[in-house]
Amino acid sequence: KQWYQRRVRGRRELEHKRQVEAAKKKEAAAEQLRAQEERARKEEEERKNAEIRMEEERRMEEEQRADAARRQDQEREREQRIEEEQRAAEERRLREEAQRQAEEEQRAAQRRNEERERDDDERKRMEEVRREEERR
């Protein structure tokens, strides 16, 4: 009877030992699975963060390109405005110069006419004086 009890107890202990080993293996497998899932979650999070960073960098580069293009446009517009203002100033100067020349020519012509009229008057007077003297 003792031998039988020892044998049963031995079998029970062996069975218990096997169950403990199986539970340990199961727990180890579950822990390994949890660790794997955690690694996969972290990798996915890192991948998403990297995507977000790349998208932000791309957006910033686009904004920088847009700013540069805007500055170029503004600079081009400013240069065009300056050129137009210079052209307008030059045209104004040329018009004023032409007007001044025309006025000077008009004054010179008027002076010549006045001198011619004076000369004609002087000649007529001299002619009148000569005729008067001839008559005497």
Coordinates of C-alpha atoms in Angstrom, one line a residue:
K1 CA 0.0 0.0 0.0
Q2 CA 2.8 2.4 0.8
W3 CA 4.5 1.5 -2.4
Y4 CA 1.3 2.3 -4.3
Q5 CA 0.8 5.6 -2.5
R6 CA 4.4 6.6 -3.2
R7 CA 3.9 5.7 -6.8
V8 CA 0.7 7.7 -7.0
R9 CA 2.3 10.6 -5.2
G10 CA 5.3 10.3 -7.6
R11 CA 3.0 10.4 -10.6
R12 CA 1.1 13.3 -9.1
E13 CA 4.3 15.2 -8.5
L14 CA 5.5 14.4 -12.0
E15 CA 2.1 15.5 -13.4
H16 CA 2.3 18.7 -11.3
K17 CA 5.8 19.3 -12.4
R18 CA 4.8 18.8 -16.0
Q19 CA 1.8 21.3 -15.5
V20 CA 4.2 23.8 -13.9
E21 CA 6.6 23.4 -16.8
A22 CA 3.7 23.8 -19.3
A23 CA 2.5 26.8 -17.5
K24 CA 6.0 28.3 -17.5
K25 CA 6.4 27.6 -21.2
K26 CA 2.9 29.1 -21.9
E27 CA 3.8 32.2 -19.8
A28 CA 7.2 32.5 -21.6
A29 CA 5.5 32.2 -24.9
A30 CA 2.9 34.8 -23.9
E31 CA 5.7 37.1 -22.6
Q32 CA 7.6 36.7 -25.9
L33 CA 4.4 37.5 -27.8
R34 CA 3.8 40.6 -25.7
A35 CA 7.4 41.7 -26.3
Q36 CA 7.0 41.1 -30.1
E37 CA 3.7 43.0 -30.1
E38 CA 5.4 45.9 -28.2
R39 CA 8.3 45.9 -30.6
A40 CA 5.9 45.9 -33.6
R41 CA 3.9 48.7 -32.0
K42 CA 7.0 50.8 -31.4
E43 CA 8.2 50.2 -34.9
E44 CA 4.8 51.2 -36.3
E45 CA 4.9 54.4 -34.1
E46 CA 8.4 55.2 -35.3
R47 CA 7.4 54.6 -38.9
K48 CA 4.4 57.0 -38.5
N49 CA 6.6 59.6 -36.7
A50 CA 9.1 59.4 -39.6
E51 CA 6.3 59.8 -42.1
I52 CA 5.0 62.8 -40.2
R53 CA 8.5 64.3 -40.0
M54 CA 9.0 63.8 -43.8
E55 CA 5.6 65.3 -44.5
E56 CA 6.5 68.3 -42.3
E57 CA 9.9 68.7 -44.0
R58 CA 8.2 68.5 -47.5
R59 CA 5.6 71.1 -46.4
M60 CA 8.4 73.4 -45.1
E61 CA 10.4 73.0 -48.3
E62 CA 7.3 73.8 -50.3
E63 CA 6.6 76.9 -48.2
Q64 CA 10.3 78.0 -48.6
R65 CA 10.0 77.5 -52.4
A66 CA 6.7 79.5 -52.4
D67 CA 8.3 82.3 -50.3
A68 CA 11.3 82.4 -52.6
A69 CA 9.1 82.6 -55.6
R70 CA 7.0 85.3 -54.0
R71 CA 10.1 87.3 -53.1
Q72 CA 11.4 86.9 -56.7
D73 CA 8.0 88.1 -58.0
Q74 CA 8.0 91.1 -55.7
E75 CA 11.6 91.9 -56.7
R76 CA 10.7 91.6 -60.4
E77 CA 7.7 93.8 -59.9
R78 CA 9.8 96.4 -57.9
E79 CA 12.4 96.4 -60.7
Q80 CA 9.7 96.9 -63.4
R81 CA 8.1 99.7 -61.3
I82 CA 11.5 101.4 -61.1
E83 CA 12.2 101.0 -64.8
E84 CA 8.7 102.4 -65.6
E85 CA 9.3 105.3 -63.3
Q86 CA 12.7 106.0 -64.9
R87 CA 11.2 105.7 -68.3
A88 CA 8.3 108.1 -67.4
A89 CA 10.8 110.6 -65.8
E90 CA 13.0 110.4 -69.0
E91 CA 9.9 111.0 -71.2
R92 CA 8.9 113.9 -69.0
R93 CA 12.4 115.4 -69.2
L94 CA 12.5 115.0 -73.0
R95 CA 9.0 116.7 -73.3
E96 CA 10.1 119.6 -71.1
E97 CA 13.3 120.0 -73.1
A98 CA 11.4 120.0 -76.4
Q99 CA 8.9 122.5 -75.0
R100 CA 11.7 124.7 -73.7
Q101 CA 13.5 124.6 -77.1
A102 CA 10.2 125.4 -78.9
E103 CA 9.7 128.4 -76.6
E104 CA 13.3 129.6 -77.2
E105 CA 12.8 129.2 -80.9
Q106 CA 9.6 131.1 -80.7
R107 CA 11.2 133.9 -78.7
A108 CA 14.2 134.0 -81.2
A109 CA 11.8 134.2 -84.1
Q110 CA 9.8 137.0 -82.3
R111 CA 13.1 138.9 -81.7
R112 CA 14.1 138.5 -85.4
N113 CA 10.6 139.8 -86.5
E114 CA 10.9 142.8 -84.1
E115 CA 14.4 143.5 -85.3
R116 CA 13.2 143.2 -89.0
E117 CA 10.3 145.6 -88.2
R118 CA 12.7 148.1 -86.5
D119 CA 15.1 147.8 -89.4
D120 CA 12.2 148.3 -91.9
D121 CA 10.9 151.3 -89.9
E122 CA 14.4 152.7 -89.7
R123 CA 14.9 152.2 -93.5
K124 CA 11.5 153.8 -94.2
R125 CA 12.3 156.7 -91.9
M126 CA 15.7 157.2 -93.6
E127 CA 14.0 156.9 -97.0
E128 CA 11.5 159.5 -95.9
V129 CA 14.3 161.8 -94.6
R130 CA 16.2 161.4 -97.9
R131 CA 13.1 162.2 -100.0
E132 CA 12.4 165.2 -97.8
E133 CA 15.9 166.4 -98.4
E134 CA 15.6 165.8 -102.1
R135 CA 12.5 167.8 -102.2
R136 CA 14.2 170.7 -100.6

